[in-house]
mmCIF file with all atom_site columns, C-alpha atoms in Angstrom:
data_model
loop_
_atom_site.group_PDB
_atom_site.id
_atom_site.type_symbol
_atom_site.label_atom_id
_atom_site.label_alt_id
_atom_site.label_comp_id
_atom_site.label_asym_id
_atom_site.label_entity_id
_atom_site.label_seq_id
_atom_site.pdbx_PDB_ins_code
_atom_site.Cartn_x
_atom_site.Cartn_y
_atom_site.Cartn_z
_atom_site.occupancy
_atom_site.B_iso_or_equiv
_atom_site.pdbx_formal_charge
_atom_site.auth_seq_id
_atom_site.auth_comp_id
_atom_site.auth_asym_id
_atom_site.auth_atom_id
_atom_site.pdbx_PDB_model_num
ATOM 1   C CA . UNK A 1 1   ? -13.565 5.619   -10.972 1.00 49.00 ? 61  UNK A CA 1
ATOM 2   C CA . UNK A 1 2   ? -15.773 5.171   -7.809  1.00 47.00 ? 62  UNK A CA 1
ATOM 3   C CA . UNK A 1 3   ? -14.067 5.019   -4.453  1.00 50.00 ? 63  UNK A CA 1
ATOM 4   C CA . UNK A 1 4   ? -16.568 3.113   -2.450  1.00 48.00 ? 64  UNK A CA 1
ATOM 5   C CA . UNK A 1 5   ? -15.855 4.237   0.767   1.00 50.00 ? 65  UNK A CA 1
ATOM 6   C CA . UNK A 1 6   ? -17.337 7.369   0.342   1.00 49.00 ? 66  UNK A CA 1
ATOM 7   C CA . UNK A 1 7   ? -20.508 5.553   -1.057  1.00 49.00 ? 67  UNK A CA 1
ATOM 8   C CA . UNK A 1 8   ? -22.508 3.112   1.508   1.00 43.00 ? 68  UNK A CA 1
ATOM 9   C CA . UNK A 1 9   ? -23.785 1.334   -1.730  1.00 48.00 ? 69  UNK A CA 1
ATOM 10  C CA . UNK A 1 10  ? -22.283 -1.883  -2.428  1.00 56.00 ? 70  UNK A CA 1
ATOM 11  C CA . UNK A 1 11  ? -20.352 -2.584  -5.335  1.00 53.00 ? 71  UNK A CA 1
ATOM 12  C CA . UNK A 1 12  ? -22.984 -4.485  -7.127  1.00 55.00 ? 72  UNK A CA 1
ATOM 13  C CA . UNK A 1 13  ? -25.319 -1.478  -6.772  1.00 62.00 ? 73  UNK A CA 1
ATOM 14  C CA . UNK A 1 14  ? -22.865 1.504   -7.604  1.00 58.00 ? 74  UNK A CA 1
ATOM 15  C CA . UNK A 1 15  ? -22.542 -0.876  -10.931 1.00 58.00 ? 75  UNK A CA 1
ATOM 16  C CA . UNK A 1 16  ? -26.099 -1.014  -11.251 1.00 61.00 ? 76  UNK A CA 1
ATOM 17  C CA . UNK A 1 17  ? -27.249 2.302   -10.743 1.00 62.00 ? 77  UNK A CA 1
ATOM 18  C CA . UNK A 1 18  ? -24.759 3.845   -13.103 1.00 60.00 ? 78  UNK A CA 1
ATOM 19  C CA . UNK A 1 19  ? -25.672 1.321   -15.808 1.00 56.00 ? 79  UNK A CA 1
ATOM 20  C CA . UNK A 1 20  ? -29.014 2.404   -15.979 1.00 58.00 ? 80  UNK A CA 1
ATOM 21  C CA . UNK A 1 21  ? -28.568 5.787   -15.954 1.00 54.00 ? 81  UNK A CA 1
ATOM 22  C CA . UNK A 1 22  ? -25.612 6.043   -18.503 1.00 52.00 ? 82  UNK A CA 1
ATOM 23  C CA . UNK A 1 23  ? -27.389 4.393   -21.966 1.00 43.00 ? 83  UNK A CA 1
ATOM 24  C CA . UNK A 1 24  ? -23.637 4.546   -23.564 1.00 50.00 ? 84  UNK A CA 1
ATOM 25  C CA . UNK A 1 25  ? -21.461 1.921   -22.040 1.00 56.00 ? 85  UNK A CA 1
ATOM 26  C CA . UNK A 1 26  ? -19.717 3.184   -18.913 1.00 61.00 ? 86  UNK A CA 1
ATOM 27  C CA . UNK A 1 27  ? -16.148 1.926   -17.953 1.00 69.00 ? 87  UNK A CA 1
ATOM 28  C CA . UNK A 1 28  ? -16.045 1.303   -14.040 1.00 71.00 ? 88  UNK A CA 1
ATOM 29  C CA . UNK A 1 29  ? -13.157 0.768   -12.039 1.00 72.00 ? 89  UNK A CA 1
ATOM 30  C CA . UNK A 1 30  ? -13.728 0.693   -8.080  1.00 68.00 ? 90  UNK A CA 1
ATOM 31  C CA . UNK A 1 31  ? -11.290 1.779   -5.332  1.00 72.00 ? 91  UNK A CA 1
ATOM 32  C CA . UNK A 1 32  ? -12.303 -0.232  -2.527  1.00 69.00 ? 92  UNK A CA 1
ATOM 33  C CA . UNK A 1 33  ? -10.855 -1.504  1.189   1.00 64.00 ? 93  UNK A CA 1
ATOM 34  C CA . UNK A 1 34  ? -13.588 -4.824  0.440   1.00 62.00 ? 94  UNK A CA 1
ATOM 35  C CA . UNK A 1 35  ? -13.497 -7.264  -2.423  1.00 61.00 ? 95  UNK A CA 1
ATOM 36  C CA . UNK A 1 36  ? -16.308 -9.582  -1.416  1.00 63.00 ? 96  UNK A CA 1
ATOM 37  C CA . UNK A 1 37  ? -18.708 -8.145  -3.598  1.00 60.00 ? 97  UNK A CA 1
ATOM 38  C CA . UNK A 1 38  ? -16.376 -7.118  -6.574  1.00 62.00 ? 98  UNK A CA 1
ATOM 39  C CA . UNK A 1 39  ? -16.964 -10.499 -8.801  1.00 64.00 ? 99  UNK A CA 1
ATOM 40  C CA . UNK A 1 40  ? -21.052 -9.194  -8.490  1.00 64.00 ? 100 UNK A CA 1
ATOM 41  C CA . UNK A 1 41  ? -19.793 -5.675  -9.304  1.00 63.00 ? 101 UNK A CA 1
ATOM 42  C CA . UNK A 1 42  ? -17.769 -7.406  -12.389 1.00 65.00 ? 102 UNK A CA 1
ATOM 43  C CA . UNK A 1 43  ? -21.493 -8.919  -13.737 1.00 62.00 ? 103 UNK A CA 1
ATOM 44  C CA . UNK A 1 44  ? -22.730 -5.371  -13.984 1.00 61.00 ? 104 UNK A CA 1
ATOM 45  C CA . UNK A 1 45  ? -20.086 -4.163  -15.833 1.00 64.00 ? 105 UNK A CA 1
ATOM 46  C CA . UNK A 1 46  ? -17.486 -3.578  -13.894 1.00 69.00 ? 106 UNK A CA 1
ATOM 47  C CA . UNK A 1 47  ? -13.776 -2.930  -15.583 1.00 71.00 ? 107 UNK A CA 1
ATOM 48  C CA . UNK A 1 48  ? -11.326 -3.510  -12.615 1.00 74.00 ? 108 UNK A CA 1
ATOM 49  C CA . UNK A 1 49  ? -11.201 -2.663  -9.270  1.00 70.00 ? 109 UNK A CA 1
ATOM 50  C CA . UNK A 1 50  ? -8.184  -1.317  -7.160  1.00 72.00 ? 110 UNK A CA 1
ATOM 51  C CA . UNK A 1 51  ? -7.280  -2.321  -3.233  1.00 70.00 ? 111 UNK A CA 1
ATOM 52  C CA . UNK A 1 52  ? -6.568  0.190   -1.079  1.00 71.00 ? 112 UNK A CA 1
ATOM 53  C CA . UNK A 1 53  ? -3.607  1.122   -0.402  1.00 69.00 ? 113 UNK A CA 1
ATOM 54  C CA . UNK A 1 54  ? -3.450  1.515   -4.448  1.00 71.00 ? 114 UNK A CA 1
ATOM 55  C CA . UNK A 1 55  ? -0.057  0.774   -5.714  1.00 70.00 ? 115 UNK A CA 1
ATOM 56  C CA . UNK A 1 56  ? 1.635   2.735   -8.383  1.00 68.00 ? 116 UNK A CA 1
ATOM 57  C CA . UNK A 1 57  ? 2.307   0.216   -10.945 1.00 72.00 ? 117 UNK A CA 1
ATOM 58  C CA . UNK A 1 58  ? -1.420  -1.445  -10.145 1.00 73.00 ? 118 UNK A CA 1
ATOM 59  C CA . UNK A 1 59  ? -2.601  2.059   -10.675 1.00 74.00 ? 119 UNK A CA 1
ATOM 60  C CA . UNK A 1 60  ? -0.950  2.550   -14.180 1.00 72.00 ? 120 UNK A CA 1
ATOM 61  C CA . UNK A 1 61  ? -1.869  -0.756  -15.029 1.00 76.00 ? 121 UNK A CA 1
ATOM 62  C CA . UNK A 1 62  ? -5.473  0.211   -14.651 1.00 76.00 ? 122 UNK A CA 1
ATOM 63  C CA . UNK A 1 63  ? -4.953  3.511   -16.403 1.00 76.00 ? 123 UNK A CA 1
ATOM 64  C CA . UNK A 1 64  ? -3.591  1.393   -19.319 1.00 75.00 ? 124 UNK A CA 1
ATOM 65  C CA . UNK A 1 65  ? -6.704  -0.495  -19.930 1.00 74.00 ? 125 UNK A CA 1
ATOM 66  C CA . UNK A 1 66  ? -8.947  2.444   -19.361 1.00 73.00 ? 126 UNK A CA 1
ATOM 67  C CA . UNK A 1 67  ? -7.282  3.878   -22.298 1.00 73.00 ? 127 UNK A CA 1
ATOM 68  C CA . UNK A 1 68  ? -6.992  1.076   -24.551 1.00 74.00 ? 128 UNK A CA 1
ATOM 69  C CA . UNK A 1 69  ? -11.092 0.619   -23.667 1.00 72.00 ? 129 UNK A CA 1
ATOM 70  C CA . UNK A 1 70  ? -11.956 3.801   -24.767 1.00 67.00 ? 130 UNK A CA 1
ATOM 71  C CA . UNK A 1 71  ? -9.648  3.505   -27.690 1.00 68.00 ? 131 UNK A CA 1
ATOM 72  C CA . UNK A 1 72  ? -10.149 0.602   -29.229 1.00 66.00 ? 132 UNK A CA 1
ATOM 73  C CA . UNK A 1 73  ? -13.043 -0.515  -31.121 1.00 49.00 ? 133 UNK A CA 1
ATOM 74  C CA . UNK A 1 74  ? -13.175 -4.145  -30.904 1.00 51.00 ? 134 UNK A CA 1
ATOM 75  C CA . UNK A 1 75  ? -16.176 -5.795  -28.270 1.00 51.00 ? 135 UNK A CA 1
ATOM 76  C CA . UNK A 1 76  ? -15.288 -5.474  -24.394 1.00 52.00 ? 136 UNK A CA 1
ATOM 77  C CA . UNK A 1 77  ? -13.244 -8.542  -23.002 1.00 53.00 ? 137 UNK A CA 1
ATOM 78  C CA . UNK A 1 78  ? -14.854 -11.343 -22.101 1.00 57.00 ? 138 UNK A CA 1
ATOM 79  C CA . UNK A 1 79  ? -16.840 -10.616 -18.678 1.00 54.00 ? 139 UNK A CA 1
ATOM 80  C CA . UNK A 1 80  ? -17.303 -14.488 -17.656 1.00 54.00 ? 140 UNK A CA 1
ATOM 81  C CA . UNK A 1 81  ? -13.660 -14.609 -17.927 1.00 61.00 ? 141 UNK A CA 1
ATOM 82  C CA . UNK A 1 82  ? -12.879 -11.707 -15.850 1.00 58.00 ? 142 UNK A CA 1
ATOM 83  C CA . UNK A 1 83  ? -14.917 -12.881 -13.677 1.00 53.00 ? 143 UNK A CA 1
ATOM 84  C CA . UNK A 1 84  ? -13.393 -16.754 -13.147 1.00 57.00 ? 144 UNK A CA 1
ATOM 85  C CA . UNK A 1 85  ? -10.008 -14.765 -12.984 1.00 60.00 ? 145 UNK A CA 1
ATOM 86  C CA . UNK A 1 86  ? -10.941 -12.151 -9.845  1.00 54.00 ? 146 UNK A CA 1
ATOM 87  C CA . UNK A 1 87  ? -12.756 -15.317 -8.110  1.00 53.00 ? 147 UNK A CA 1
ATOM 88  C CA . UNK A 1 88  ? -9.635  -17.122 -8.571  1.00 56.00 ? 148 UNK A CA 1
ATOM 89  C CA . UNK A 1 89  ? -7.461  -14.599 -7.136  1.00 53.00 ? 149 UNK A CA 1
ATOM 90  C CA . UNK A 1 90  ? -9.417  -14.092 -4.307  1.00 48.00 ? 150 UNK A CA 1
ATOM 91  C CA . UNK A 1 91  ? -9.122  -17.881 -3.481  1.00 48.00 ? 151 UNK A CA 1
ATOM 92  C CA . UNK A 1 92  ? -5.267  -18.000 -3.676  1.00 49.00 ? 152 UNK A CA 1
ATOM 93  C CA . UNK A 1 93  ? -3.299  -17.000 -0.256  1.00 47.00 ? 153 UNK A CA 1
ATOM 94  C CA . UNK A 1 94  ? -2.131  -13.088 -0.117  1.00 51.00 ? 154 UNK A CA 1
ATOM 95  C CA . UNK A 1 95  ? 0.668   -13.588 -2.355  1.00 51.00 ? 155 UNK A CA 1
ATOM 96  C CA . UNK A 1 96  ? 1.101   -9.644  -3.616  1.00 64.00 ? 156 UNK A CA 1
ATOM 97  C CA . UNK A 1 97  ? 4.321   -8.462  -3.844  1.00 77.00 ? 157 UNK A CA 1
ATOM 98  C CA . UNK A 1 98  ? 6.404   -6.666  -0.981  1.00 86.00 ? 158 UNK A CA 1
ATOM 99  C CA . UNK A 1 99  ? 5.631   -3.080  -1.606  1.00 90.00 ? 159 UNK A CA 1
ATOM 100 C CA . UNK A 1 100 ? 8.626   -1.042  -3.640  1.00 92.00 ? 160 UNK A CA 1
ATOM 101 C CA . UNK A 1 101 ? 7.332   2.340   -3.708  1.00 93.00 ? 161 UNK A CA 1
ATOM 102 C CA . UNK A 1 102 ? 5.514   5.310   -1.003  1.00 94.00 ? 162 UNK A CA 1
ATOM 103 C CA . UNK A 1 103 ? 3.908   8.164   -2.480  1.00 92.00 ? 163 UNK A CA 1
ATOM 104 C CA . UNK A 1 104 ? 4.740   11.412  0.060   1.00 92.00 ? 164 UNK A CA 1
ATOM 105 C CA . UNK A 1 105 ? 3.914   15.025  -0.175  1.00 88.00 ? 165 UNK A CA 1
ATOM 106 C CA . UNK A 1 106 ? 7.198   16.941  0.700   1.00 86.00 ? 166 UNK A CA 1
ATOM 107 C CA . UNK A 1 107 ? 6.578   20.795  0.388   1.00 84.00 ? 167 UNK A CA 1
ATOM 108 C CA . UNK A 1 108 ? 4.514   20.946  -2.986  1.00 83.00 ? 168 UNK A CA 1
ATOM 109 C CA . UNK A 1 109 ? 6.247   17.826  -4.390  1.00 86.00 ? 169 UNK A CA 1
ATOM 110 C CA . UNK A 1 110 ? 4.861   14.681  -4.602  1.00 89.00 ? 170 UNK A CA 1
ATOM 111 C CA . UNK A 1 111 ? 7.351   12.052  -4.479  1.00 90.00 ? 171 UNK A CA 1
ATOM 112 C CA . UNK A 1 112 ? 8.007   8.700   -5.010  1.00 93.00 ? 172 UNK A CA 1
ATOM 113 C CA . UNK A 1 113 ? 9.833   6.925   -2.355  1.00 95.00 ? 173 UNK A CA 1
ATOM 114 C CA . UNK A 1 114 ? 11.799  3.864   -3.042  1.00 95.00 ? 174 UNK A CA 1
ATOM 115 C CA . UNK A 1 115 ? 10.989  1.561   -0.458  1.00 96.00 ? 175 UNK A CA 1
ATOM 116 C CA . UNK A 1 116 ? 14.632  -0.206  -0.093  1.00 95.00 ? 176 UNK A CA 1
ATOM 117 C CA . UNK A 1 117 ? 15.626  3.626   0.411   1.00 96.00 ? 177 UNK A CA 1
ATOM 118 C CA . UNK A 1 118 ? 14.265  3.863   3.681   1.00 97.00 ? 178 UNK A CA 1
ATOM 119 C CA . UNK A 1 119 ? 16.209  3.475   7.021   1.00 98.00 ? 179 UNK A CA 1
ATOM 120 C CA . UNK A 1 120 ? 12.859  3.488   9.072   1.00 98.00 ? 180 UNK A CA 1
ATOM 121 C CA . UNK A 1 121 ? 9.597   4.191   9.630   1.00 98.00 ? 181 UNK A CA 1
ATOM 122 C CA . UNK A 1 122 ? 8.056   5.620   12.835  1.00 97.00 ? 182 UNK A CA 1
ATOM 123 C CA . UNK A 1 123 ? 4.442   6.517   14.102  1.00 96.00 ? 183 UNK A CA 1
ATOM 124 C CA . UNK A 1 124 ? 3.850   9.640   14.782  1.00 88.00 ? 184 UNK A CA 1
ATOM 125 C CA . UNK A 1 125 ? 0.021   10.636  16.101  1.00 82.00 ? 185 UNK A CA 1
ATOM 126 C CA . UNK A 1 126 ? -1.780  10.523  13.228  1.00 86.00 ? 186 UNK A CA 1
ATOM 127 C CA . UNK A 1 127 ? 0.613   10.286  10.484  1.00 94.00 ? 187 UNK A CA 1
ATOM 128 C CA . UNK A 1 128 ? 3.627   7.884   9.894   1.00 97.00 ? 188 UNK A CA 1
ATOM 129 C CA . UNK A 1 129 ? 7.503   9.658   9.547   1.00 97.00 ? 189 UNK A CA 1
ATOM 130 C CA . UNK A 1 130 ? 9.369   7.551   6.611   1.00 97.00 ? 190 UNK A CA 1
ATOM 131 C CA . UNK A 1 131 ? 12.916  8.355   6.858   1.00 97.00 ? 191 UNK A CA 1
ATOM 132 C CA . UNK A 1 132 ? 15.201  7.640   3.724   1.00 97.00 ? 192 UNK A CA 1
ATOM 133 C CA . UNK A 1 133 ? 18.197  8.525   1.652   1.00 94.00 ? 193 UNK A CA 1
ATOM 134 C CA . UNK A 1 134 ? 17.818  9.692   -2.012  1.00 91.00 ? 194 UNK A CA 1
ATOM 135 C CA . UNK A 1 135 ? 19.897  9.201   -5.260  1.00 89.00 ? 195 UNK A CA 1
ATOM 136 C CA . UNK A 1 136 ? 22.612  11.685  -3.744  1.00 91.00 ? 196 UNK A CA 1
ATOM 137 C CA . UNK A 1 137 ? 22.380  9.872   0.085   1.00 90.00 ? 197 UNK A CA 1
ATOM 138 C CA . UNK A 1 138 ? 20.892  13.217  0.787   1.00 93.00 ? 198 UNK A CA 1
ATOM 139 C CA . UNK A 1 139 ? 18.988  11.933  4.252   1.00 95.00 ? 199 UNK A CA 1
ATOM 140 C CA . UNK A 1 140 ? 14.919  13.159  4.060   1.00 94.00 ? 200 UNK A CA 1
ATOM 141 C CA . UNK A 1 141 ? 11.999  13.058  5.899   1.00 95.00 ? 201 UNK A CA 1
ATOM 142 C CA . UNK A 1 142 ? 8.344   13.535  5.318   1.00 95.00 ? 202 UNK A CA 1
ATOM 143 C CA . UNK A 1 143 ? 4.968   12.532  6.982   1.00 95.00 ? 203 UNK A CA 1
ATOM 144 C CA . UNK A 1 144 ? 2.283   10.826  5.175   1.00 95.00 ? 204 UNK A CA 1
ATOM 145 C CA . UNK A 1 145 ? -1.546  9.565   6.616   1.00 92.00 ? 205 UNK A CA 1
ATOM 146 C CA . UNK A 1 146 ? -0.772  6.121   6.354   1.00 93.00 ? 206 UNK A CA 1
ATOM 147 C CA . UNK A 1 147 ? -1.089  4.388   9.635   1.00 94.00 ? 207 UNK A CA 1
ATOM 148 C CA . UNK A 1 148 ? 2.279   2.630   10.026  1.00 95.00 ? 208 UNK A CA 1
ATOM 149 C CA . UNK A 1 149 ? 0.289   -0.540  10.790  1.00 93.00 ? 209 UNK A CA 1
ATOM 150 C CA . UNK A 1 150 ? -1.058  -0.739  7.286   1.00 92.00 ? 210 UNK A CA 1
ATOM 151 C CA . UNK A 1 151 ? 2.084   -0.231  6.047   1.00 94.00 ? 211 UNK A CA 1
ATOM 152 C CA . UNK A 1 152 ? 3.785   -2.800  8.304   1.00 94.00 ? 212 UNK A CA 1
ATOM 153 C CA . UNK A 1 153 ? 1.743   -5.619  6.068   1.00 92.00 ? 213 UNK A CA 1
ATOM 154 C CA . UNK A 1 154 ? 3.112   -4.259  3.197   1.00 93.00 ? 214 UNK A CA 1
ATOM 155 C CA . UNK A 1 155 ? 6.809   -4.634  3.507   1.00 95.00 ? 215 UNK A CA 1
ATOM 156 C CA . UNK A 1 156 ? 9.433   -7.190  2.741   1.00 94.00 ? 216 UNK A CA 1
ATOM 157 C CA . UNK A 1 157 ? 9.659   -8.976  5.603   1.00 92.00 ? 217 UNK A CA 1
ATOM 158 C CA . UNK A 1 158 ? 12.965  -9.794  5.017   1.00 93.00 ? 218 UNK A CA 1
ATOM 159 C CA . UNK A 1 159 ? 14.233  -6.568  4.472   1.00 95.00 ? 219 UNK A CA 1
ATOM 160 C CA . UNK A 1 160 ? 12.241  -4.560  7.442   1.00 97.00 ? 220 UNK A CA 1
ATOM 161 C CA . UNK A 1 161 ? 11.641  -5.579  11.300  1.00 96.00 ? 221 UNK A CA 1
ATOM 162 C CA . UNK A 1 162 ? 9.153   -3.976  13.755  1.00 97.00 ? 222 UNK A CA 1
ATOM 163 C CA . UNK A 1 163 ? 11.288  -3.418  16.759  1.00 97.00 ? 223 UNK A CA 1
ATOM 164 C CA . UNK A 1 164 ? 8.792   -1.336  18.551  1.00 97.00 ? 224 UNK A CA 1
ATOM 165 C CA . UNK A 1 165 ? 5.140   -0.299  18.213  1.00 95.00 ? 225 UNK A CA 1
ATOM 166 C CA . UNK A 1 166 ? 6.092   2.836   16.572  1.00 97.00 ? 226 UNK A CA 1
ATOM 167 C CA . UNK A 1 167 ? 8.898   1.818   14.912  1.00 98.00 ? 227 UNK A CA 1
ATOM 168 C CA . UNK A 1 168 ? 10.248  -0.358  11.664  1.00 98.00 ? 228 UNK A CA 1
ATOM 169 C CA . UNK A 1 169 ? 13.945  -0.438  10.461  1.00 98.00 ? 229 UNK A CA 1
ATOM 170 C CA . UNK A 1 170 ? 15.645  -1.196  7.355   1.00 97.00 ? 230 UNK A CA 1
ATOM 171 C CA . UNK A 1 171 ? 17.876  -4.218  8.918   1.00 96.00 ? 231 UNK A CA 1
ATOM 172 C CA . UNK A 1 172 ? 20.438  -2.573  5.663   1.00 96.00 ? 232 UNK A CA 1
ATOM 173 C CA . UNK A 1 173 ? 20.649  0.520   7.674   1.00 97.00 ? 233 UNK A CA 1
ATOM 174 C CA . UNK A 1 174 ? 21.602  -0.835  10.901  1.00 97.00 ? 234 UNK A CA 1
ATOM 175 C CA . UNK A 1 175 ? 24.963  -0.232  12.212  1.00 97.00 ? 235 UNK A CA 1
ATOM 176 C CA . UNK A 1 176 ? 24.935  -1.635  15.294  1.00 96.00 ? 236 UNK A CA 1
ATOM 177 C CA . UNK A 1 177 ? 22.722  -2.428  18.340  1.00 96.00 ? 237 UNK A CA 1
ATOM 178 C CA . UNK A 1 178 ? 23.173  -1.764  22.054  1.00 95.00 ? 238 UNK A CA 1
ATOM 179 C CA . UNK A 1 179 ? 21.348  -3.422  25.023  1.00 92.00 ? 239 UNK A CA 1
ATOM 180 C CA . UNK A 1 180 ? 19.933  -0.653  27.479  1.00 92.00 ? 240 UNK A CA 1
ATOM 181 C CA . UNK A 1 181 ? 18.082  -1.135  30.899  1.00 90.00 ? 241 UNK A CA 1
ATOM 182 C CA . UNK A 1 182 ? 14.877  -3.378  31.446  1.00 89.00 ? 242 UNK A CA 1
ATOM 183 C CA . UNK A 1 183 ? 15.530  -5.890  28.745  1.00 90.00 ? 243 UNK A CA 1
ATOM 184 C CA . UNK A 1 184 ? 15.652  -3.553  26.022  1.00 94.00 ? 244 UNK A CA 1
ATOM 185 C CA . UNK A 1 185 ? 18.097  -2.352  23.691  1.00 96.00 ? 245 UNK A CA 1
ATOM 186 C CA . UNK A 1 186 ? 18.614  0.690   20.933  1.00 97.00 ? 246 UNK A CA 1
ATOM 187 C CA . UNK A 1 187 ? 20.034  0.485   17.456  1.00 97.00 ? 247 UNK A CA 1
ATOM 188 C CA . UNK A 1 188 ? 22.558  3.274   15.756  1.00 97.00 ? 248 UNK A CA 1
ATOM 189 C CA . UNK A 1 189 ? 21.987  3.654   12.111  1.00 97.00 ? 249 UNK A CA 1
ATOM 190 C CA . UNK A 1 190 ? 24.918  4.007   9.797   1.00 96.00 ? 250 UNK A CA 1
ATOM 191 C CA . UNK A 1 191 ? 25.411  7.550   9.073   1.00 94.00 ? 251 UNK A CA 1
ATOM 192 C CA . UNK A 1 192 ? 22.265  9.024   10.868  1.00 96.00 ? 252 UNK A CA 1
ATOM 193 C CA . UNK A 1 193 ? 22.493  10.571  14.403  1.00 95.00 ? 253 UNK A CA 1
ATOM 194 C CA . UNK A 1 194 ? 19.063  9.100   15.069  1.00 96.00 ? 254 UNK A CA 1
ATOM 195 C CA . UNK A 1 195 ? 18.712  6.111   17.859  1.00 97.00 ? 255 UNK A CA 1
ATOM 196 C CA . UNK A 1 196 ? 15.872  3.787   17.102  1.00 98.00 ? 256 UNK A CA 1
ATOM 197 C CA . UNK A 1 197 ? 14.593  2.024   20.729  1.00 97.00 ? 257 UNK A CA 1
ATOM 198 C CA . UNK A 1 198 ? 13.970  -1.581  20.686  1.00 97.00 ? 258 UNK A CA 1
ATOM 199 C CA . UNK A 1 199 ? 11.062  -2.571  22.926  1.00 96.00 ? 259 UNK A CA 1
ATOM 200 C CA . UNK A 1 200 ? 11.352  -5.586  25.331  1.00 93.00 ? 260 UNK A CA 1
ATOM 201 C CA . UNK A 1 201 ? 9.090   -7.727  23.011  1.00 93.00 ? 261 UNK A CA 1
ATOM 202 C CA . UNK A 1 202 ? 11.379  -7.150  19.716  1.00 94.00 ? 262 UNK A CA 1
ATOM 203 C CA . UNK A 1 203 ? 14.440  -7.760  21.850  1.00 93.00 ? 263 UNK A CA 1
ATOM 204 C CA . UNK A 1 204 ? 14.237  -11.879 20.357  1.00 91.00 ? 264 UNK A CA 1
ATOM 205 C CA . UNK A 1 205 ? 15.323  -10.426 17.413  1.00 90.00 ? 265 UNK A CA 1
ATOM 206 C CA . UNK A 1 206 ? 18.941  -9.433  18.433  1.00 87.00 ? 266 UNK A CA 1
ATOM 207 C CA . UNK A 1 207 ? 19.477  -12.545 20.240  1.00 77.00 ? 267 UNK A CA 1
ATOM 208 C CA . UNK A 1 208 ? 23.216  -12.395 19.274  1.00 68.00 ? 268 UNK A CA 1
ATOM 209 C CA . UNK A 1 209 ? 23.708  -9.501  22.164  1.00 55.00 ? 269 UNK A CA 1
#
């Protein structure tokens, strides 16, 4: 796999480069923040590519056909028609599912958050606090590098509401909200002694108070 990030090359000429050096056929996946040039990258031989943030099931997905690639010995798919499918799912509207799972280092664990297990998210510096409850309503906490902005785009808009610039609640996990001074309020979440502030401009949403 090829993150291309790390590499100024374009897709197209990571693609290129490695197929002439490799004479046995290579299978490429890219990790990428840019799609624009993956349908060139596809025409050089290209397997899949992953968006970043990479999500866990799009990520074992792609481990799937790596393996059934290297396994199998019947010809490579059809490139042309790899191809017409990434250009057509670059044309339709963002239509990717509301993330369901964050990946967080707590002590030497990784874990796998459930997203609709979280009572809120909040910036902090750098890194982005997710705040949940696991199988046992054990409350947890751990920091992870994702900017909470990226992350904002990711959630079910439904379920989740920014109600400050640092901060996004689970609506679920709200027990009730209180207006404070200067046209803003705070909201109490059920069973946690924490008090989430709600900033002047996310006040619209509590328009009940």
């Amino acid at each position: 796999m090829i993150d291309t990030k790390r590499n100024a090359w374009p897709m197209t000429d990571v693609a290129r480069r490695i197929a002439r050096r490799i004479a046995r056929r290579a299978h490429i996946v890219f990790i990428t923040a840019h799609t624009e040039y993956a349908i060139d990258a596809f025409k050089h031989g290209a397997l899949d590519y992953l968006v970043k943030p990479i999500e866990h099931e799009r990520f074992a997905d792609t481990i799937a056909r790596l393996q059934e690639r290297v396994n199998s010995s019947h010809p490579a798919p059809n490139t042309e028609q790899l191809i017409e499918q990434l250009a057509a799912q670059l044309q339709r509207p963002n239509t990717n599912a509301p993330l369901r799972w964050i990946r967080a280092l707590v002590g030497q664990a990784l874990c796998m958050i459930p997203v609709d297990k979280i009572d809120f998210l909040r910036s902090d510096e750098k890194y982005t606090l997710i705040a949940w409850r696991d199988e046992t309503s054990k409350q947890c906490e751990a920091l992870i590098r994702t900017p909470l902005k990226e992350l904002i785009i990711q959630l079910d808009t439904t379920q989740f509401a920014q109600v400050h610039r640092a901060v996004v609640v689970n609506l679920a996990a709200i027990s009730h909200v209180t207006r404070a001074e200067n046209e803003t309020a705070q909201i109490a979440l059920k069973g946690r002694d924490e008090i989430l502030p709600v900033s002047r401009s996310y006040l619209h949403l509590f328009k009940q108070m």
